[in-house]
Structures are given as C-alpha cells and as structure tokens.
PDB file of C-alpha atoms in Angstrom:
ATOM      1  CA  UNK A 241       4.458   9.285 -15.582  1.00  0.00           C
ATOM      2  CA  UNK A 242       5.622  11.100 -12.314  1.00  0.00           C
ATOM      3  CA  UNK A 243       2.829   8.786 -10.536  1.00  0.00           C
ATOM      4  CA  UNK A 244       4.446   5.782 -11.652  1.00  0.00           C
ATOM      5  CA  UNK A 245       8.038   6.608 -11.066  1.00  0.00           C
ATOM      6  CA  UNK A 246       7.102   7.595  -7.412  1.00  0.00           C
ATOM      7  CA  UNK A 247       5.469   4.109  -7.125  1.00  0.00           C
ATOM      8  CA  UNK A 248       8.690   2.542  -8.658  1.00  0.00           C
ATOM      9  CA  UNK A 249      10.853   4.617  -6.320  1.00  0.00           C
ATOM     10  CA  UNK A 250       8.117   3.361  -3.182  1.00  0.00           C
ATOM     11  CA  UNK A 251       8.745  -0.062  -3.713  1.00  0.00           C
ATOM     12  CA  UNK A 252      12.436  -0.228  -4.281  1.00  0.00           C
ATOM     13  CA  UNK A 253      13.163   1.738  -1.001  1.00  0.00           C
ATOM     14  CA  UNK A 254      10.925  -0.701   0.751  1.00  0.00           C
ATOM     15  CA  UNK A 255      13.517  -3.016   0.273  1.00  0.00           C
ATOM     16  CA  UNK A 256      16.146  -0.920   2.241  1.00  0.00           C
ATOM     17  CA  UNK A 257      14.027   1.016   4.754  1.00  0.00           C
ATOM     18  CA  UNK A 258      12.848  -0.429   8.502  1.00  0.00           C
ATOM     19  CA  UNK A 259      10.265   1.410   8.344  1.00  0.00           C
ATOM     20  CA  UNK A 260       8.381  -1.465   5.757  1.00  0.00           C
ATOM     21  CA  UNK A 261      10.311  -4.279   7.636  1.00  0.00           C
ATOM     22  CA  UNK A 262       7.195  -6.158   8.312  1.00  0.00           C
ATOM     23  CA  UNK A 263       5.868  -5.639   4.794  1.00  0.00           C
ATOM     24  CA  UNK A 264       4.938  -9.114   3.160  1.00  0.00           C
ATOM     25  CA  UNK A 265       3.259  -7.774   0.016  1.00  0.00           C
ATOM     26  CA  UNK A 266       1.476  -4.767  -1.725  1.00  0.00           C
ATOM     27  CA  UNK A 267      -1.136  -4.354  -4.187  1.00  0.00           C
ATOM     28  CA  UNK A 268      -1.407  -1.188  -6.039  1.00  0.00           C
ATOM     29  CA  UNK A 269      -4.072   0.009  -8.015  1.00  0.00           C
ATOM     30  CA  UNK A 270      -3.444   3.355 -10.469  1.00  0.00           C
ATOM     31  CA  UNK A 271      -6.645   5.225 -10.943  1.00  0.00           C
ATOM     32  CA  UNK A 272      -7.412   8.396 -13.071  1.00  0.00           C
ATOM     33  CA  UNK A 273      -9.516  11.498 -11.923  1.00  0.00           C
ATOM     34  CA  UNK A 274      -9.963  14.585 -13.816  1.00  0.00           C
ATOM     35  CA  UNK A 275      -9.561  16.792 -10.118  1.00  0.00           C
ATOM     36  CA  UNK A 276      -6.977  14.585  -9.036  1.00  0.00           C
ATOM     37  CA  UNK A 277      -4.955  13.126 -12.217  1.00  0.00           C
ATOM     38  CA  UNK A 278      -3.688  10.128 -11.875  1.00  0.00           C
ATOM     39  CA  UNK A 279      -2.936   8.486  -8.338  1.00  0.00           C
ATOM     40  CA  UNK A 280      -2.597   5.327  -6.591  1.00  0.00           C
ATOM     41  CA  UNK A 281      -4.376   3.107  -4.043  1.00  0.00           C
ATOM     42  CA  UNK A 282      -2.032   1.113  -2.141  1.00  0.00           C
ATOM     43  CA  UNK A 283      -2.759  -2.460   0.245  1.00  0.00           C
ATOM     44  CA  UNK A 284       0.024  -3.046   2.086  1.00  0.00           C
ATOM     45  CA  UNK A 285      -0.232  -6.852   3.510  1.00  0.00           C
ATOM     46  CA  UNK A 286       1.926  -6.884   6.787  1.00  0.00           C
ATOM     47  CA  UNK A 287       3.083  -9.722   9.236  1.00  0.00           C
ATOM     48  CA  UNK A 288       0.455  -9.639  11.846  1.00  0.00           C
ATOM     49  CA  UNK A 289       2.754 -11.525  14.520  1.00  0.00           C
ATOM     50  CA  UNK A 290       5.507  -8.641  14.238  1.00  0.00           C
ATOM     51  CA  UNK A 291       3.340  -5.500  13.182  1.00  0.00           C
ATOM     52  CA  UNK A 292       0.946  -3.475  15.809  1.00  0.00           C
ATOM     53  CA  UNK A 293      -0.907  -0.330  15.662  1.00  0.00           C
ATOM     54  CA  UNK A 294      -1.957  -0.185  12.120  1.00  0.00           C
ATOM     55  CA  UNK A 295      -3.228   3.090  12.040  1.00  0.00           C
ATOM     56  CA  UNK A 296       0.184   4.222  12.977  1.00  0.00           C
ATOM     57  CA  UNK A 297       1.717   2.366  10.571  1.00  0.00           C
ATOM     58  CA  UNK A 298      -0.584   3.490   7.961  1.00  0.00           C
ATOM     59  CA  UNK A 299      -0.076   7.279   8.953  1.00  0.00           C
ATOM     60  CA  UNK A 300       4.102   6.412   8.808  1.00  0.00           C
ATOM     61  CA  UNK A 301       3.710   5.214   5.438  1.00  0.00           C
ATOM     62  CA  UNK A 302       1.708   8.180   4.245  1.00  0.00           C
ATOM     63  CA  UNK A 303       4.098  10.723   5.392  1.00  0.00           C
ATOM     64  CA  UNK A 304       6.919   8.991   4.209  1.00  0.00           C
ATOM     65  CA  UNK A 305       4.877   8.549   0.623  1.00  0.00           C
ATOM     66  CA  UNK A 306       4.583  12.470   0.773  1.00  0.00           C
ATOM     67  CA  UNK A 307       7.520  14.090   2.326  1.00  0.00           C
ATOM     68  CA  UNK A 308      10.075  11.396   0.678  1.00  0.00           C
ATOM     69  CA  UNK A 309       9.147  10.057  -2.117  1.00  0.00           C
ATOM     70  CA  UNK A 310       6.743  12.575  -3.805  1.00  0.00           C
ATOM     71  CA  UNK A 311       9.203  15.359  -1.704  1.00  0.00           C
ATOM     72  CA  UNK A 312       6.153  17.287  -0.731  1.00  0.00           C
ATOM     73  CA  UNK A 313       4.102  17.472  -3.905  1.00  0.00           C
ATOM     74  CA  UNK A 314       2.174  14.092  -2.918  1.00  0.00           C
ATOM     75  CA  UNK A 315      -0.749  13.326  -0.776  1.00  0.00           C
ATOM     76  CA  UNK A 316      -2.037  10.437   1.181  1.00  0.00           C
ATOM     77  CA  UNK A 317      -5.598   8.817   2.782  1.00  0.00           C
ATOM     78  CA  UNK A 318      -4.856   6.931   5.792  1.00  0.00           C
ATOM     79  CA  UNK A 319      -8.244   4.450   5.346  1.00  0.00           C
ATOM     80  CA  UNK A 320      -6.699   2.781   8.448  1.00  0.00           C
ATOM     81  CA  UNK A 321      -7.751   6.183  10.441  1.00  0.00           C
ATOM     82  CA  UNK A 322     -11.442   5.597   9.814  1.00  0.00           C
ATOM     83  CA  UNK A 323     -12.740   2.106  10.213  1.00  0.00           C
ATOM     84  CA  UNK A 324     -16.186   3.281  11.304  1.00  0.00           C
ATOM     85  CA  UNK A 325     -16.811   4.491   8.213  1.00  0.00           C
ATOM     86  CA  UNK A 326     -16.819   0.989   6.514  1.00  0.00           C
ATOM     87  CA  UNK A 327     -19.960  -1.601   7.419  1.00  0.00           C
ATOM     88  CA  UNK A 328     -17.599  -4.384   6.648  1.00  0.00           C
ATOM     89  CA  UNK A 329     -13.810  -3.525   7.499  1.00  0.00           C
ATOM     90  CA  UNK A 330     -11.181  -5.536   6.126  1.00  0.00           C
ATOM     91  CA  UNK A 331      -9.117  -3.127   7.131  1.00  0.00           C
ATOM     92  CA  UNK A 332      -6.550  -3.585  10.538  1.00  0.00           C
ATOM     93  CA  UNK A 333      -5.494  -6.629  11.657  1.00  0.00           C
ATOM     94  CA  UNK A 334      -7.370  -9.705   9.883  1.00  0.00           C
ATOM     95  CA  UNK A 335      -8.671 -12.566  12.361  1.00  0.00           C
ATOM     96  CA  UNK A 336      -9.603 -16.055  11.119  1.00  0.00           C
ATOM     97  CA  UNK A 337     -13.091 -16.780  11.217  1.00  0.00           C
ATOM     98  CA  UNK A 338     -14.161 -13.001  11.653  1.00  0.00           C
ATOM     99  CA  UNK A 339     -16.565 -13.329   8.382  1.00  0.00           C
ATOM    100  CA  UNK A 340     -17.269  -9.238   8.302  1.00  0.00           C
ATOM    101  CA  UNK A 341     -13.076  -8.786   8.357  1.00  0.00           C
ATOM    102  CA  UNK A 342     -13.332 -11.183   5.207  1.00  0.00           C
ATOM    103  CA  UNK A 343     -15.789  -9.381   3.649  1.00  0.00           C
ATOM    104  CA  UNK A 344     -14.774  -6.533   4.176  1.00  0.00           C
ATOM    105  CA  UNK A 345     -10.974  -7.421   2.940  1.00  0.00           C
ATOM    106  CA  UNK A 346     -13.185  -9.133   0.136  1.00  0.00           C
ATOM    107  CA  UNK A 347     -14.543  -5.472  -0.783  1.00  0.00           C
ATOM    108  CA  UNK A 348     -11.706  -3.883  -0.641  1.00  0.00           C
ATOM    109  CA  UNK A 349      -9.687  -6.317  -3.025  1.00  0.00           C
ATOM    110  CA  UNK A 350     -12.145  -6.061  -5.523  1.00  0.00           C
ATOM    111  CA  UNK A 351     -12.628  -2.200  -5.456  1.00  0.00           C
ATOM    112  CA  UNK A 352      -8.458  -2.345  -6.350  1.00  0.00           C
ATOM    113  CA  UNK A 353      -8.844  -5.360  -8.987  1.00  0.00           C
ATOM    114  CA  UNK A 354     -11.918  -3.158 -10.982  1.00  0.00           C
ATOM    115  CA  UNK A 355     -10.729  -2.115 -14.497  1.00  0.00           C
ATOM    116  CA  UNK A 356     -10.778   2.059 -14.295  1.00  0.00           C
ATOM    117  CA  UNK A 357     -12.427   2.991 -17.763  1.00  0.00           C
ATOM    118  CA  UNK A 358     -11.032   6.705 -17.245  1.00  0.00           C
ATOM    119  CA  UNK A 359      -7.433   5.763 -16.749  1.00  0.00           C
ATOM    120  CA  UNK A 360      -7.388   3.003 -19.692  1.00  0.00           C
ATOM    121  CA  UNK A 361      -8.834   5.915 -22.065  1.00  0.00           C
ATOM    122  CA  UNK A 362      -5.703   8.184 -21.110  1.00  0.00           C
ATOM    123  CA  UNK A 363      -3.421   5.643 -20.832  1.00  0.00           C
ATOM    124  CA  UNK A 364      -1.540   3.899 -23.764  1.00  0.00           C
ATOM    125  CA  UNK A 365      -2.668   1.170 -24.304  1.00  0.00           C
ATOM    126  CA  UNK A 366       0.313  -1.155 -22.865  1.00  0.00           C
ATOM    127  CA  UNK A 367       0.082   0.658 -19.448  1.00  0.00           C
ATOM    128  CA  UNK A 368      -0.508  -1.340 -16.188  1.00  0.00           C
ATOM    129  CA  UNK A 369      -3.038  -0.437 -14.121  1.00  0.00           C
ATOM    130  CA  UNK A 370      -2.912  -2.915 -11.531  1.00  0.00           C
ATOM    131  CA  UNK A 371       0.088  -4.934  -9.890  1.00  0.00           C
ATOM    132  CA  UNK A 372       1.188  -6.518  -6.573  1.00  0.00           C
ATOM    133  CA  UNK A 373       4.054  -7.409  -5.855  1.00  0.00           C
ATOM    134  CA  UNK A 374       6.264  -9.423  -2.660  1.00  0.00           C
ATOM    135  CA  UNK A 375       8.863  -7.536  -0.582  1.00  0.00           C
ATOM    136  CA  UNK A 376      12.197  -9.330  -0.535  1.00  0.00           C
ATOM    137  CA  UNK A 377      13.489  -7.509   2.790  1.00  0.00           C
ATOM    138  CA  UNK A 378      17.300  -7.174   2.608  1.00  0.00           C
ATOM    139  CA  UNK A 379      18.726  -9.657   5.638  1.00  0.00           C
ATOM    140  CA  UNK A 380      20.654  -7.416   7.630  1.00  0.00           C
ATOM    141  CA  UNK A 381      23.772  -9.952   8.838  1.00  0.00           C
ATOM    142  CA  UNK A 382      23.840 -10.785  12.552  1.00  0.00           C
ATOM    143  CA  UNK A 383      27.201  -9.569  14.755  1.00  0.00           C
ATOM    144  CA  UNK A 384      28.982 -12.836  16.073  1.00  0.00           C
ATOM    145  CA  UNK A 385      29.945 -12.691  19.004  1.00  0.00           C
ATOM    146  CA  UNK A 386      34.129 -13.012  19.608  1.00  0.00           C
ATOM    147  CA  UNK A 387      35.402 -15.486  22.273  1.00  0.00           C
TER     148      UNK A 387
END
C-alpha cells in the first residue's frame, strides 16, 4: 500500500516539477519479492529532441524517487548507469533503424508487461499490477512583453 501511494504521489508531482519536463509517458510495473516486498520498475519515455544525458536524468529521478517521495525509506536502480551489461540495450536514447536498440527496448517492454505470479498471490485480487500512463505537463504562461 505505501508502494502504491508513493507511485501515486510520483506521478502527480510530475505534473508540477521541471525536473520531468521532458517526460512524454511512463510505464510502471509493481513486482513482489519476499527480500524486497513489493516495488516498482519504472520506463520513463522522454522527448529525445529536448532531453540529453540519460544517465543523468535517470540518476535525478532516482534521488528524487528516494529522498522526496519515499523521504529516505526508498531505493532506486539507475539501469541507465550500466548499458554494458545488456547484449541488446533499449535503454538511452532510441535511434530509428538501430535493430539491437529495438530489441533491446523490445526486451525490456516485455520483461514490464509479464504477469508477476508472486505479487498476484499477495495481492487482492482487483489490484493493478501494470499501468502507463501520459504526462500532461502544466503550461507555464509566457510574460508579454509591455510596449
């Protein structure tokens, strides 16, 4: 229950917070461990054209995951950090035509989209375990300029 009303309280200050101004989407996935409870995996989908240095931006998000949101009690995998480790990375900034990206992306999409038999046997049985959502960034109003 904590788990999800951290992920609630992620995704509504997304809408207010620069830091996730380039945010298009997320896709969340809630798993269940017996060492680490319950706990979320988290795509963010980001505008390539405005966003740079994902690893940075990954690492920002983490921290503010931990230190806001969960207010210290929360941890955080930056997957961004550690590209080599994956054969096929869809992970970074995605480049049309770049068939191991797509694959990779592929992977990762359906490791988030596979049903977690622990979590539905804890779970009652209306619980989500799976969502994504769009990010409607408020507009922040331009100053005009006075004659």
């Amino acid at each position: 229950d904590m788990a999800r009303a951290c992920r609630q309280k992620l995704l509504r200050n997304m809408k207010k917070n620069p830091l996730f101004r380039h945010v298009l989407g997320t896709v969340w996935k809630l798993e269940y461990a017996p060492s680490r409870q319950f706990h979320y995996h988290m795509l963010f989908v980001l505008n390539g054209h405005k966003a740079q240095q994902d690893v940075s931006l990954a690492r920002a998000f983490g921290e503010y995951w931990k230190d806001t949101i969960t207010e210290g009690k929360g941890h955080y995998y930056n997957c961004n950090a550690h590209k080599d480790r994956y054969t096929e990375c869809g992970i970074g900034k995605l480049e049309r035509g770049n068939t191991s990206m797509e694959k990779g992306l592929l992977k990762a999409v359906s490791y988030l989209t596979k049903i977690d038999a622990c979590a539905r046997l804890v779970l009652p049985g209306n619980a989500r375990t799976f969502g994504r959502g769009e990010i409607k960034v408020l507009k922040t109003r331009k100053k005009q300029r006075r004659s």
